[in-house]
XYZ file of C-alpha atoms in Angstrom:
767
model
C 0.000 0.000 0.000
C 1.209 3.495 -0.839
C 0.041 6.805 0.590
C -0.592 9.743 -1.720
C -1.122 13.283 -0.456
C -3.978 15.022 -2.241
C -4.928 18.534 -1.134
C -3.385 17.989 2.293
C -5.522 14.864 2.839
C -3.918 11.433 3.029
C -5.609 8.730 0.988
C -4.560 5.101 0.636
C -4.497 3.410 -2.740
C -3.851 -0.276 -3.532
C -0.381 -1.208 -4.701
C -0.135 -1.072 -8.477
C 2.986 -2.587 -9.977
C 2.903 -0.335 -13.065
C 4.136 3.150 -12.089
C 3.156 4.686 -15.438
C 0.286 4.185 -17.854
C -0.585 5.290 -21.344
C -3.986 6.893 -20.921
C -6.405 8.984 -22.944
C -6.975 12.135 -20.898
C -8.561 15.525 -21.404
C -6.431 18.600 -20.697
C -7.897 21.969 -19.716
C -5.731 25.075 -20.115
C -7.056 28.402 -18.769
C -5.292 31.779 -18.943
C -6.213 35.360 -18.078
C -6.651 37.768 -21.001
C -4.435 40.888 -20.735
C -2.900 39.938 -17.411
C 0.275 41.989 -17.997
C -1.581 45.268 -18.455
C -3.827 44.465 -15.506
C -0.934 43.778 -13.136
C 0.980 46.871 -14.212
C -1.778 49.223 -13.047
C -2.481 47.525 -9.703
C -0.764 47.751 -6.360
C 1.179 44.570 -5.444
C -1.234 43.897 -2.574
C -4.171 44.161 -4.969
C -2.377 41.839 -7.386
C -2.006 39.269 -4.598
C -5.700 39.524 -3.681
C -6.716 39.288 -7.342
C -4.588 36.198 -7.945
C -5.888 34.516 -4.808
C -9.510 35.090 -5.798
C -8.818 33.864 -9.333
C -6.945 30.687 -8.372
C -9.428 29.822 -5.594
C -12.333 30.124 -8.023
C -10.677 28.033 -10.739
C -9.413 25.355 -8.345
C -12.822 25.048 -6.691
C -14.558 24.455 -10.014
C -11.930 21.957 -11.164
C -12.171 20.043 -7.913
C -15.966 19.818 -8.203
C -15.659 18.316 -11.675
C -12.903 15.906 -10.545
C -10.088 17.628 -12.377
C -6.477 17.397 -11.189
C -4.476 20.633 -11.272
C -1.079 19.706 -12.639
C 0.596 23.094 -12.627
C 0.229 26.862 -12.444
C 2.184 28.720 -15.131
C 2.061 32.386 -14.235
C -1.626 33.224 -14.541
C -2.422 30.025 -16.445
C -3.851 26.856 -14.934
C -3.449 23.397 -16.461
C -5.666 20.538 -15.267
C -6.082 16.872 -16.230
C -9.305 14.866 -16.398
C -9.027 11.087 -16.374
C -5.406 10.992 -15.210
C -5.982 8.399 -12.499
C -9.572 7.300 -13.027
C -11.892 7.478 -16.008
C -15.664 7.199 -16.018
C -16.046 7.588 -19.773
C -17.067 11.253 -19.432
C -13.702 12.926 -18.864
C -14.087 15.268 -21.834
C -17.619 16.180 -20.779
C -16.476 17.044 -17.251
C -13.624 19.152 -18.589
C -15.900 21.162 -20.890
C -18.447 21.653 -18.132
C -15.636 22.846 -15.859
C -14.450 25.325 -18.508
C -17.946 26.752 -18.946
C -18.438 26.994 -15.189
C -15.089 28.748 -14.718
C -16.231 31.455 -17.104
C -19.578 31.854 -15.328
C -18.016 31.821 -11.842
C -15.477 34.522 -12.700
C -18.236 36.690 -14.160
C -20.213 36.427 -10.918
C -17.378 36.815 -8.428
C -16.388 40.395 -7.500
C -12.706 41.146 -7.919
C -10.448 43.856 -6.511
C -11.906 47.296 -7.107
C -13.522 47.542 -10.506
C -11.261 44.901 -12.046
C -12.917 42.259 -14.157
C -11.145 39.110 -15.248
C -11.650 37.603 -18.672
C -10.315 34.099 -19.293
C -9.686 31.945 -22.326
C -10.073 28.173 -21.965
C -8.814 25.435 -24.288
C -9.809 21.773 -23.916
C -8.038 18.962 -25.802
C -8.274 15.158 -25.610
C -5.508 12.725 -26.489
C -3.075 10.068 -25.320
C -0.403 10.769 -22.721
C 1.910 8.869 -20.427
C 0.783 9.430 -16.842
C 2.926 9.094 -13.739
C 0.302 7.571 -11.441
C 2.197 8.340 -8.265
C 2.272 12.060 -9.130
C -1.301 12.355 -10.459
C -2.381 14.640 -7.619
C -3.087 18.332 -7.408
C 0.147 20.242 -7.865
C 2.052 17.204 -9.141
C 4.277 18.718 -11.824
C 5.207 16.478 -14.719
C 2.214 14.178 -14.232
C 1.524 13.715 -17.954
C 3.566 13.916 -21.140
C 2.178 14.119 -24.647
C 1.322 16.378 -27.558
C -2.221 16.928 -26.265
C -0.877 19.282 -23.576
C 0.565 21.609 -26.199
C -2.669 21.337 -28.181
C -4.717 22.559 -25.221
C -2.385 25.514 -24.704
C -2.630 26.442 -28.387
C -6.425 26.134 -28.390
C -6.893 28.656 -25.604
C -4.907 31.189 -27.630
C -7.526 30.976 -30.382
C -10.521 31.200 -28.039
C -12.220 34.588 -27.670
C -12.270 36.033 -24.133
C -14.893 34.240 -22.084
C -15.087 31.240 -24.484
C -14.110 27.556 -24.350
C -12.354 26.128 -27.431
C -12.419 22.393 -28.196
C -10.303 20.107 -30.337
C -11.853 17.562 -32.704
C -11.508 14.638 -30.282
C -13.159 16.591 -27.475
C -15.957 17.684 -29.794
C -16.638 14.059 -30.744
C -16.580 12.916 -27.135
C -19.123 15.543 -26.067
C -21.422 15.387 -29.094
C -25.019 15.270 -27.923
C -24.032 16.469 -24.443
C -22.620 19.928 -25.236
C -23.952 22.424 -27.757
C -21.052 23.168 -30.114
C -20.288 25.614 -32.883
C -17.583 24.745 -35.385
C -15.227 27.514 -36.469
C -12.864 27.908 -39.370
C -9.737 25.750 -38.900
C -6.787 27.697 -37.566
C -3.158 27.497 -38.642
C -0.840 26.352 -35.880
C 2.927 26.639 -36.144
C 4.496 23.286 -36.960
C 1.188 21.595 -37.827
C -0.198 20.713 -41.232
C -3.068 20.849 -42.092
C -4.813 23.594 -40.071
C -6.341 22.495 -36.770
C -10.173 22.345 -36.607
C -11.700 24.205 -33.657
C -15.110 24.126 -31.989
C -16.564 26.474 -29.388
C -18.628 25.071 -26.542
C -21.901 26.943 -26.076
C -23.480 25.122 -23.152
C -24.820 21.794 -21.888
C -27.859 20.248 -23.472
C -30.276 17.655 -22.189
C -29.560 14.457 -24.144
C -32.466 13.032 -26.051
C -33.649 9.466 -25.864
C -31.946 6.855 -28.019
C -33.758 5.629 -31.093
C -34.648 1.940 -31.140
C -36.365 1.494 -34.473
C -34.695 -1.723 -35.599
C -35.724 -5.290 -34.777
C -34.709 -6.823 -31.481
C -32.076 -9.493 -32.133
C -31.555 -12.030 -29.390
C -32.468 -11.359 -25.749
C -35.639 -13.452 -25.994
C -34.850 -15.388 -22.830
C -34.054 -12.267 -20.796
C -37.148 -10.543 -22.134
C -39.384 -13.464 -21.169
C -37.844 -13.651 -17.682
C -38.413 -9.975 -16.962
C -41.943 -9.993 -18.365
C -42.784 -12.928 -16.116
C -41.420 -11.166 -13.032
C -43.311 -7.965 -13.819
C -46.544 -9.803 -14.501
C -46.301 -11.726 -11.230
C -45.658 -8.530 -9.263
C -48.794 -6.964 -10.710
C -50.966 -10.073 -10.622
C -50.068 -10.997 -7.036
C -49.816 -7.364 -5.839
C -46.348 -8.218 -4.557
C -43.904 -5.414 -5.496
C -40.646 -6.584 -7.020
C -37.360 -4.835 -7.637
C -35.683 -6.096 -10.814
C -32.110 -5.155 -11.713
C -30.972 -5.359 -15.333
C -27.197 -5.671 -15.100
C -24.788 -5.388 -17.991
C -21.733 -3.423 -19.139
C -21.909 -0.389 -21.368
C -23.008 -1.412 -24.836
C -24.728 -4.625 -23.755
C -28.171 -3.380 -24.810
C -29.806 -2.658 -21.447
C -31.660 0.405 -22.707
C -32.864 -1.433 -25.791
C -34.292 -4.193 -23.630
C -36.127 -1.617 -21.505
C -37.549 -0.015 -24.640
C -38.854 -3.400 -25.784
C -40.481 -3.968 -22.394
C -42.282 -0.630 -22.375
C -43.556 -1.264 -25.880
C -44.613 -4.882 -25.379
C -45.919 -5.090 -21.804
C -48.997 -2.843 -21.828
C -51.558 -5.090 -20.127
C -51.565 -7.856 -17.525
C -54.673 -10.045 -17.353
C -56.567 -7.412 -19.276
C -55.554 -4.578 -16.920
C -53.709 -1.661 -18.558
C -50.220 -1.041 -17.144
C -48.777 2.435 -16.634
C -45.063 3.006 -17.230
C -42.997 5.820 -15.689
C -39.444 5.890 -17.108
C -36.495 8.145 -16.298
C -32.797 8.177 -17.195
C -29.994 9.380 -14.938
C -27.911 11.708 -17.104
C -24.151 12.004 -16.513
C -23.473 14.606 -13.841
C -26.878 16.295 -13.744
C -27.093 19.837 -12.442
C -29.714 18.742 -9.884
C -29.470 15.509 -7.920
C -33.222 14.795 -8.008
C -33.569 15.334 -11.760
C -34.561 11.673 -12.419
C -37.462 11.942 -9.979
C -38.547 15.151 -11.699
C -38.450 13.254 -15.014
C -40.784 10.635 -13.563
C -43.234 13.387 -12.632
C -42.926 15.023 -16.044
C -43.713 11.761 -17.788
C -46.651 11.106 -15.480
C -48.214 14.544 -16.012
C -47.187 14.989 -19.647
C -45.090 18.079 -18.924
C -42.427 18.882 -21.530
C -39.267 20.910 -21.140
C -39.981 24.453 -22.223
C -43.652 24.491 -21.179
C -44.689 27.724 -19.533
C -45.876 27.982 -15.892
C -49.545 28.047 -16.907
C -49.238 24.875 -18.994
C -47.310 23.101 -16.221
C -49.983 24.102 -13.678
C -52.879 22.838 -15.789
C -51.250 19.505 -16.558
C -50.315 18.873 -12.943
C -53.892 19.593 -11.867
C -55.240 17.184 -14.495
C -52.851 14.435 -13.357
C -53.594 14.838 -9.624
C -57.341 15.477 -9.770
C -58.290 11.793 -9.698
C -55.725 10.884 -7.018
C -56.149 13.529 -4.274
C -58.951 15.613 -2.767
C -59.236 19.140 -4.249
C -57.714 20.827 -1.197
C -54.694 18.497 -1.311
C -54.240 19.185 -5.023
C -54.242 22.935 -4.433
C -51.570 22.598 -1.735
C -49.355 20.237 -3.710
C -49.252 22.078 -7.065
C -46.921 24.970 -6.000
C -44.446 22.565 -4.365
C -44.416 20.332 -7.448
C -43.889 23.317 -9.754
C -40.848 24.371 -7.726
C -39.606 20.803 -7.759
C -39.804 20.610 -11.563
C -37.973 23.928 -11.885
C -35.142 23.154 -9.438
C -34.855 19.453 -8.499
C -31.732 19.917 -6.376
C -30.961 18.663 -2.888
C -32.534 21.567 -1.016
C -35.225 21.033 1.602
C -37.870 22.502 -0.704
C -36.893 20.123 -3.510
C -36.890 17.127 -1.169
C -40.377 18.099 -0.002
C -41.505 18.173 -3.631
C -39.887 14.755 -4.177
C -41.874 13.358 -1.243
C -45.101 14.573 -2.873
C -43.967 13.021 -6.160
C -43.436 9.690 -4.398
C -46.919 9.911 -2.883
C -48.343 10.584 -6.353
C -46.720 7.400 -7.694
C -48.088 5.342 -4.804
C -51.606 6.735 -5.254
C -51.403 5.971 -8.965
C -50.331 2.365 -8.251
C -53.368 1.956 -5.990
C -55.625 2.864 -8.930
C -53.703 1.183 -11.767
C -50.751 -1.246 -12.073
C -47.549 0.799 -12.266
C -44.001 0.014 -13.390
C -41.272 2.539 -12.525
C -38.016 2.195 -14.498
C -34.787 4.134 -13.959
C -31.986 3.712 -16.483
C -28.295 4.195 -15.601
C -29.124 4.239 -11.898
C -25.419 3.843 -11.106
C -25.123 7.563 -11.965
C -27.825 8.513 -9.454
C -27.022 10.572 -6.375
C -27.622 9.052 -2.912
C -30.742 11.205 -2.541
C -32.237 9.552 -5.628
C -31.400 6.091 -4.282
C -33.196 6.932 -1.036
C -36.211 8.085 -3.071
C -36.419 4.710 -4.843
C -35.931 2.753 -1.631
C -38.740 4.623 0.108
C -41.040 4.145 -2.889
C -40.434 0.396 -2.977
C -40.684 -0.108 0.788
C -43.979 1.747 1.056
C -45.454 -0.089 -1.932
C -44.420 -3.414 -0.357
C -46.009 -2.510 2.975
C -49.274 -1.546 1.242
C -49.301 -4.509 -1.137
C -49.612 -2.410 -4.284
C -49.327 -3.715 -7.867
C -46.024 -1.912 -8.456
C -42.711 -3.043 -9.941
C -39.399 -1.216 -9.968
C -36.742 -1.745 -12.657
C -33.244 -0.337 -12.381
C -30.569 -0.639 -15.058
C -26.900 -0.373 -14.151
C -23.400 -1.705 -14.749
C -22.059 -4.808 -12.980
C -19.659 -2.961 -10.683
C -22.426 -0.836 -9.131
C -23.564 -2.164 -5.773
C -26.584 -0.737 -3.986
C -28.500 -2.041 -0.982
C -31.994 -2.771 -2.227
C -34.803 -3.439 0.239
C -36.244 -6.914 -0.028
C -35.169 -9.629 -2.464
C -34.039 -8.024 -5.716
C -34.210 -10.086 -8.880
C -30.988 -9.702 -10.841
C -31.072 -10.314 -14.598
C -27.641 -10.288 -16.226
C -27.392 -9.110 -19.828
C -24.614 -11.168 -21.396
C -23.023 -10.954 -24.844
C -24.959 -11.937 -27.938
C -24.290 -15.259 -29.595
C -22.134 -15.242 -32.714
C -25.085 -15.840 -35.020
C -27.047 -13.041 -33.386
C -24.104 -10.638 -33.615
C -23.808 -11.408 -37.317
C -27.487 -10.692 -37.888
C -27.218 -7.415 -36.005
C -24.163 -6.301 -37.976
C -25.804 -7.092 -41.297
C -28.872 -5.130 -40.277
C -26.844 -2.107 -39.134
C -24.668 -2.123 -42.251
C -27.687 -2.382 -44.547
C -29.434 0.491 -42.801
C -26.233 2.576 -43.021
C -25.798 1.858 -46.735
C -22.513 0.007 -46.184
C -21.378 -3.306 -47.730
C -22.792 -6.271 -45.841
C -19.523 -8.118 -46.447
C -17.970 -6.010 -43.661
C -19.985 -8.013 -41.135
C -17.533 -10.913 -41.349
C -14.608 -8.653 -40.483
C -16.453 -6.881 -37.684
C -17.856 -10.008 -36.082
C -14.804 -10.876 -33.980
C -14.318 -7.231 -32.942
C -17.693 -6.458 -31.375
C -17.487 -9.174 -28.709
C -21.237 -9.796 -28.704
C -22.076 -6.266 -27.526
C -24.713 -4.447 -29.591
C -23.308 -1.069 -28.569
C -19.879 -1.975 -29.922
C -21.447 -3.137 -33.183
C -23.300 0.164 -33.582
C -20.134 2.144 -32.751
C -18.068 0.325 -35.392
C -20.720 0.866 -38.061
C -21.008 4.528 -37.089
C -17.238 4.978 -37.320
C -17.255 3.467 -40.822
C -19.987 5.921 -41.810
C -17.801 8.750 -40.458
C -14.903 7.699 -42.689
C -12.922 5.212 -40.594
C -10.418 3.061 -42.474
C -12.172 -0.123 -43.575
C -8.862 -1.979 -43.810
C -7.527 -1.387 -40.305
C -10.940 -0.836 -38.618
C -9.577 1.193 -35.672
C -11.220 0.985 -32.280
C -14.014 3.618 -32.129
C -13.602 6.391 -29.581
C -16.904 5.545 -27.895
C -15.832 1.933 -27.367
C -12.427 2.989 -26.079
C -13.974 5.371 -23.532
C -16.372 2.703 -22.270
C -13.643 0.061 -21.979
C -11.300 2.466 -20.181
C -14.033 3.112 -17.635
C -14.455 -0.644 -17.111
C -10.731 -1.005 -16.442
C -10.649 1.877 -13.987
C -13.431 0.369 -11.905
C -11.012 -2.407 -10.932
C -8.730 -2.294 -7.930
C -4.976 -2.274 -8.408
C -4.487 -6.038 -8.133
C -7.142 -7.047 -10.656
C -6.175 -4.260 -13.020
C -2.579 -5.436 -12.974
C -3.668 -9.003 -13.705
C -5.932 -7.926 -16.563
C -3.272 -5.752 -18.200
C -0.627 -8.459 -17.846
C -3.052 -11.018 -19.277
C -3.566 -8.776 -22.307
C 0.074 -9.310 -23.285
C -0.341 -13.104 -23.365
C -1.377 -14.669 -26.642
C -3.991 -17.400 -26.922
C -5.596 -18.873 -23.825
C -4.451 -17.138 -20.639
C -3.172 -19.237 -17.767
C -2.669 -18.227 -14.175
C 0.918 -19.444 -14.325
C 1.675 -17.128 -17.260
C 0.142 -14.144 -15.454
C 2.136 -14.875 -12.294
C 5.311 -15.143 -14.339
C 4.585 -11.902 -16.223
C 4.111 -9.976 -12.965
C 6.951 -11.806 -11.163
C 4.470 -12.997 -8.555
C 4.537 -16.166 -6.496
C 2.736 -19.083 -8.170
C -0.998 -18.931 -7.558
C -1.154 -15.301 -6.440
C -3.157 -14.226 -9.495
C -5.814 -16.937 -9.056
C -8.200 -14.878 -6.822
C -7.907 -11.875 -9.137
C -8.621 -14.029 -12.196
C -11.716 -15.453 -10.531
C -12.805 -11.933 -9.626
C -12.409 -10.830 -13.240
C -14.604 -13.750 -14.322
C -17.237 -12.707 -11.770
C -17.026 -9.124 -13.062
C -17.777 -10.328 -16.587
C -14.396 -9.347 -18.058
C -12.888 -12.820 -18.512
C -14.329 -16.169 -19.544
C -13.081 -19.514 -18.181
C -11.377 -21.659 -20.810
C -10.076 -25.173 -20.046
C -8.321 -25.939 -16.792
C -6.788 -22.777 -15.346
C -7.398 -21.004 -18.650
C -9.167 -17.735 -19.411
C -10.102 -15.547 -22.365
C -11.229 -11.935 -22.704
C -14.945 -11.394 -23.218
C -14.316 -8.728 -25.881
C -11.343 -8.009 -28.147
C -11.642 -4.300 -27.346
C -11.009 -5.021 -23.671
C -7.820 -6.906 -24.472
C -6.606 -4.208 -26.863
C -7.168 -1.313 -24.461
C -5.672 -3.203 -21.522
C -2.497 -3.938 -23.500
C -2.220 -0.416 -24.901
C -2.384 1.015 -21.377
C 1.056 -0.426 -20.667
C 4.174 1.498 -21.733
C 5.996 -0.162 -24.607
C 8.964 -1.322 -22.539
C 6.810 -2.855 -19.812
C 4.564 -4.485 -22.411
C 7.615 -6.212 -23.871
C 8.810 -7.328 -20.425
C 5.411 -8.829 -19.561
C 5.219 -10.626 -22.891
C 8.740 -12.036 -22.561
C 8.126 -13.324 -19.051
C 4.774 -14.864 -19.952
C 6.313 -16.633 -22.946
C 8.513 -18.605 -20.571
C 5.444 -20.319 -19.061
C 4.288 -23.444 -20.975
C 0.991 -22.844 -22.839
C -2.038 -24.863 -21.837
C -2.303 -26.626 -25.202
C 1.318 -27.828 -25.491
C 1.566 -31.633 -25.742
C 4.837 -33.212 -24.600
C 5.833 -36.816 -23.915
C 5.600 -37.777 -20.243
C 4.259 -34.304 -19.344
C 0.794 -35.428 -18.316
C 1.830 -37.883 -15.602
C 3.849 -37.467 -12.405
C 7.608 -37.486 -12.796
C 8.094 -40.728 -10.913
C 5.730 -42.537 -13.308
C 7.686 -41.415 -16.365
C 10.951 -42.410 -14.724
C 9.537 -45.828 -13.908
C 8.617 -46.392 -17.555
C 12.059 -45.399 -18.728
C 13.653 -47.711 -16.152
C 11.422 -50.565 -17.289
C 10.102 -51.390 -13.829
C 7.058 -53.644 -14.178
C 6.078 -53.052 -10.584
C 6.110 -49.271 -11.009
C 4.085 -49.579 -14.217
C 1.452 -51.653 -12.467
C 1.254 -49.197 -9.571
C 0.934 -46.330 -12.033
C -1.887 -48.081 -13.897
C -3.746 -48.528 -10.628
C -3.297 -44.878 -9.639
C -4.427 -43.740 -13.083
C -7.534 -45.896 -12.827
C -8.301 -44.586 -9.358
C -7.916 -41.022 -10.603
C -10.288 -41.692 -13.464
C -12.871 -43.183 -11.078
C -12.792 -40.071 -8.920
C -13.125 -37.775 -11.926
C -16.016 -39.787 -13.351
C -17.884 -39.779 -10.050
C -17.374 -36.082 -9.347
C -18.219 -34.930 -12.859
C -15.205 -32.628 -12.934
C -11.533 -32.860 -13.578
C -11.958 -35.304 -16.466
C -8.756 -35.573 -18.425
C -8.964 -34.536 -22.035
C -7.159 -36.501 -24.722
C -5.771 -35.698 -28.112
C -5.925 -38.093 -31.053
C -2.373 -38.330 -32.370
C -1.921 -39.927 -35.843
C 0.438 -42.811 -35.290
C 2.551 -42.217 -38.382
C 3.136 -38.653 -37.201
C 4.157 -39.899 -33.784
C 6.585 -42.429 -35.303
C 8.045 -39.767 -37.538
C 8.506 -37.522 -34.518
C 10.392 -39.804 -32.172
C 9.245 -43.381 -32.665
C 7.221 -43.384 -29.443
C 4.115 -45.424 -30.262
C 2.959 -46.476 -26.834
C -0.314 -44.692 -26.024
C -1.882 -45.447 -22.665
C -5.674 -45.466 -22.699
C -7.884 -46.489 -19.805
C -10.953 -48.476 -20.901
C -13.950 -49.406 -18.728
C -14.726 -53.086 -18.433
C -17.003 -54.869 -20.845
C -20.618 -54.749 -19.799
C -20.364 -51.390 -17.977
C -22.473 -48.681 -19.531
C -21.677 -44.995 -19.070
C -24.534 -42.942 -20.576
C -22.391 -39.798 -20.543
C -19.803 -41.298 -22.872
C -21.619 -42.598 -25.924
C -20.575 -41.630 -29.403
C -18.877 -42.709 -32.563
C -15.256 -43.816 -32.517
C -12.528 -41.635 -33.867
C -11.394 -42.262 -37.393
C -7.900 -42.981 -36.069
C -8.858 -45.468 -33.325
C -10.820 -48.714 -33.243
C -11.044 -51.775 -31.015
C -13.389 -54.587 -30.205
C -15.711 -53.839 -27.309
C -15.473 -57.494 -26.334
C -11.720 -57.958 -26.605
C -10.378 -60.240 -23.896
C -8.502 -58.829 -20.970
C -5.752 -60.251 -18.848
C -6.576 -61.769 -15.538
C -4.691 -59.157 -13.610
C -6.643 -56.359 -15.249
C -10.009 -58.071 -14.990
C -9.868 -57.838 -11.213
C -9.347 -54.092 -11.459
C -12.020 -53.659 -14.099
C -9.835 -51.783 -16.607
C -7.599 -52.618 -19.569
C -4.660 -50.904 -21.202
C -4.644 -50.219 -24.931
C -1.359 -49.746 -26.713
C -1.019 -48.168 -30.105
C 0.690 -50.317 -32.700
C 2.262 -49.256 -35.960
C 0.297 -48.251 -39.023
C 0.547 -50.008 -42.412
C 4.133 -50.806 -43.308
C 5.358 -51.374 -39.747
C 6.842 -54.623 -38.454
C 3.703 -55.480 -36.489
C 0.726 -55.575 -38.862
C -2.467 -53.835 -37.823
C -5.348 -55.965 -36.612
C -8.901 -55.359 -37.810
C -11.217 -55.060 -34.839
C -14.054 -57.517 -34.696
C -17.536 -56.055 -34.213
C -20.075 -57.511 -31.862
C -23.656 -56.518 -32.652
C -24.783 -56.652 -29.060
C -22.671 -54.781 -26.565
C -23.078 -52.617 -23.494
C -23.203 -49.366 -25.404
C -25.581 -50.432 -28.201
C -25.029 -51.678 -31.767
C -21.502 -51.175 -33.016
C -21.081 -49.989 -36.627
C -20.061 -52.651 -39.104
C -16.341 -53.145 -39.475
C -16.624 -52.668 -43.209
C -17.755 -49.066 -42.588
C -14.469 -48.166 -40.933
C -10.842 -48.131 -42.009
C -8.479 -50.811 -40.681
C -7.836 -50.516 -36.983
C -4.633 -48.926 -35.793
C -4.983 -49.770 -32.079
C -5.402 -53.187 -30.509
C -6.097 -54.272 -26.953
C -3.112 -55.706 -25.062
C -3.256 -56.945 -21.463
C -1.521 -54.569 -19.095
C 0.398 -57.309 -17.336
C 4.096 -57.089 -16.587
C 5.996 -59.375 -18.943
C 9.491 -60.783 -18.866
C 12.228 -58.518 -17.644
C 9.674 -55.975 -16.412
C 8.236 -55.288 -19.871
C 4.539 -55.360 -20.688
C 3.024 -58.000 -22.911
C 2.848 -55.485 -25.757
C 6.563 -54.827 -25.505
C 7.213 -58.562 -25.394
C 5.188 -58.997 -28.580
C 7.484 -56.600 -30.399
C 5.805 -53.212 -29.959
C 8.168 -50.335 -29.103
C 8.264 -49.801 -25.330
C 8.333 -45.996 -25.314
C 5.205 -44.128 -24.284
C 3.689 -40.994 -25.812
C 1.280 -39.261 -23.491
C -0.854 -36.208 -24.186
C -1.516 -33.158 -22.011
C -4.938 -31.684 -21.127
C -6.594 -30.677 -24.371
C -10.232 -30.589 -25.593
C -12.539 -32.073 -26.723
C -13.913 -34.253 -23.927
C -13.163 -37.982 -23.947
C -16.069 -40.029 -25.286
C -16.661 -43.704 -24.520
C -18.370 -45.385 -27.507
C -19.290 -48.780 -26.075
C -16.065 -49.377 -24.294
C -13.511 -47.410 -26.345
C -11.624 -44.312 -25.266
C -11.805 -41.952 -28.213
C -11.870 -38.277 -29.004
C -14.815 -36.630 -30.715
C-alpha cells in the first residue's frame, strides 16, 4: 500500500505494480486575457488579492468536476481529467468545468472595478501518466502532444469562451452544444487544426430503437414474467438489469415498455427516467418521472405546467390536497436539487406514484441508476418499501453496470445481460450495415471485434460511416472510452492481472500471469476469478481464461508502456501454454521415470493410480482428463514413441455420458479379452501399434452386434484398426506383454486438451 497526499488529505491506494500508464486524458488550459496590463496598473497587494480570488475560483470548479491541477504557469492553470480514473465522461467534465469557470469569474467580484476575462482550451488525447504524481500540484504528471494542443487552443478562443479540439468535440457530441469555427493554422502543424466552441450543456435526447430486437428473448421473457407476477399478485418486485456499457440494457427496456402494456386485461402504466451524466440537480430523475406522469415537456410555460399537474392529480387527491401540492411540485420541476424545498416536492412526487399504483398497475423504471445521487437512491428505496407494505401492484426496474452495488430493500431479482451469440451478432451487424448503406460483407470482419455487444457493433458501423479506415478498422472512440471506464473500476491487483493477461497470446493461464508480474505461483488466481465474476474474462479449459471482448484486451495492452509491455510478454512466454503436448508431461515425474527404467512393478502401480484417478473424476463430474488423437505415423516420424496409454472401462459397464462414434484414427473390439490381472481391477490398457508398413501388422477389430453401449457400426464401414487391446500385465524382464510382442516400449502421453473424452461402447476416443 502506498500513501498519496492530495490537497493535504492522506488517501490510501492499492499497490499497483505499473508506475506509469498510457492513458487517454482531457487537458484543460485556462489563462487570463491581458494579465500583464492588468498587473501593471495595480498595487502589489491588490495583485495578490486578485490572484488569490482567481486561483481559488478556478481550483474550486476543477475540484468539483474531478479535475487534477497539474501546474500553475504564471496566470495560467493546467488541469487533467481522467489521469488516475476514467468514467467515460472525462471530456464532458472538462468542458463543463471550462464553462463553469467562465460563469463563476463573471459572478465573483474582484479587486476594485477589475474584471477578469479568461480563455479556456480543452483537448483530448493520449499521454503517459505518472500515477504516483497524479495529484493536485504534481508537476510532470503527464507527457504528450495533447498538452501543447490545449495551450494552443486557448490562444484561439475569444475572451470568455471555451475552445475544443476535434476529439473533445466528438466525445461531447449530444451532451454539449457546439459551434464549429474555421480551422486555424498552428505553427508546426499541417493541415490547419479544426476548432469548436462550446456553447453550453444540453439535455440528451432518448436513443432511437427502431430496428428489430435481435436475441435477448430469454431475458425478455424472464423480466416480463417477473413484472406480470408482481402486478398479478400485488407483490412489489425490484428487478435489476445488469450489464456493461453497450450490452443493450436500454434497448431491452424499450422493448419492455412497448410490449408489456396489459396484464390479465388490466392496462399497465409506465414511468421511465434516465440518470444523465453529472446532472445539475441531484433529483432530476425523480422530476423526469413526474414530467412523464403529467405529460409536462421541457420548455412548457408555468400556466401549462400548472394545468397539466392539476389534471394528473385530480383523480388521485382531494381538491384541497391538489391545491396545496401544485406549487411545491412546480418548484420541484424547476429546481430538483438537494434543497429542503426540492426534497419536499420529491416526497409529494413519491406519494403521487403510490396513489397511482393503488388505482392502476404501475411500473417505474430508472436507467443508468449507477449515476444517481444518494438522494435519488433513497427516493427509490422509500417508494419500494412503502409499496411493499401496502401490497400495491407496483414493480421497480433499475438498469446499471455490474460494478455498481446498492442495498436494495427486499429480495431483488438480478437479470444479467450477457453478450450476444455469434449468429445473433452477425445478424445485427448485417442489419446495421444495410441500414447505413454500407457493404454487408464487412460483417464478417467486424464479427470478432464487437465481442457480442450491440453497442460496440453500432459504434463500429457509425465509425465506418464517419470515414474510418475499412482496412484497419480502428477501435471507435466511444468503445475505447467505455472500456477504459471498465478497467478503472477495478482495484490495483485485478487491473494489474488484466493488463498483464492482455500481453499473453492465446488462452491465458494463471501461471503465465504470475510469471509476467513476477508474482509467487498462484497469487493471481483470486484476481482471475474476480475478473470472471465481473464479466471481463471467460473460463477456458483448466486454469485457462479468455477476454470477453477483443476491445477489452486491446485497451488493456495499450495502457502499458511499450517497454513494460515487452517485459510482460517475454516473461509470460517462458510459461508453458495450456495446449502444449509433450511426452511424459501429463503424468507425475516418478511414473515417467519408472517407464524409462522398465520397472514392471512401477508400471502396475501407475496403472492402478491412473484408474483410481479416473474413477474419482467420473464420479465427481469434474476434472476429467482430455485426450488428443495423435496420428500414429506422425508420432513415429517424430520420435518413434508409439505407446499410447488409454484407460478403458470393463465390458458390460455402460456410461450414458460417454456414448458416441469412434474416432477415425482409433478402433477396437468392445469385447476384446482382458488379462486376468486387469479383470480384477475392471480396466484394460490399450497400446497403439504401428500403421501399415510397420513390423507389427495392424489388426482389424471384430464387431459384436450386441454390446453394453448399443449396436456397433459394421467393421466394413471403418478403415483398418490402428490400435489393438493388449493386457496390461508385466511381462518378462519388467516389460509389458505389448513390448514382449514386439511393440516399441516408449510411451507418448498427451496433455490436457479438448474435446472431452467419449466412450463409444467401451472405447476411449476423441470426438
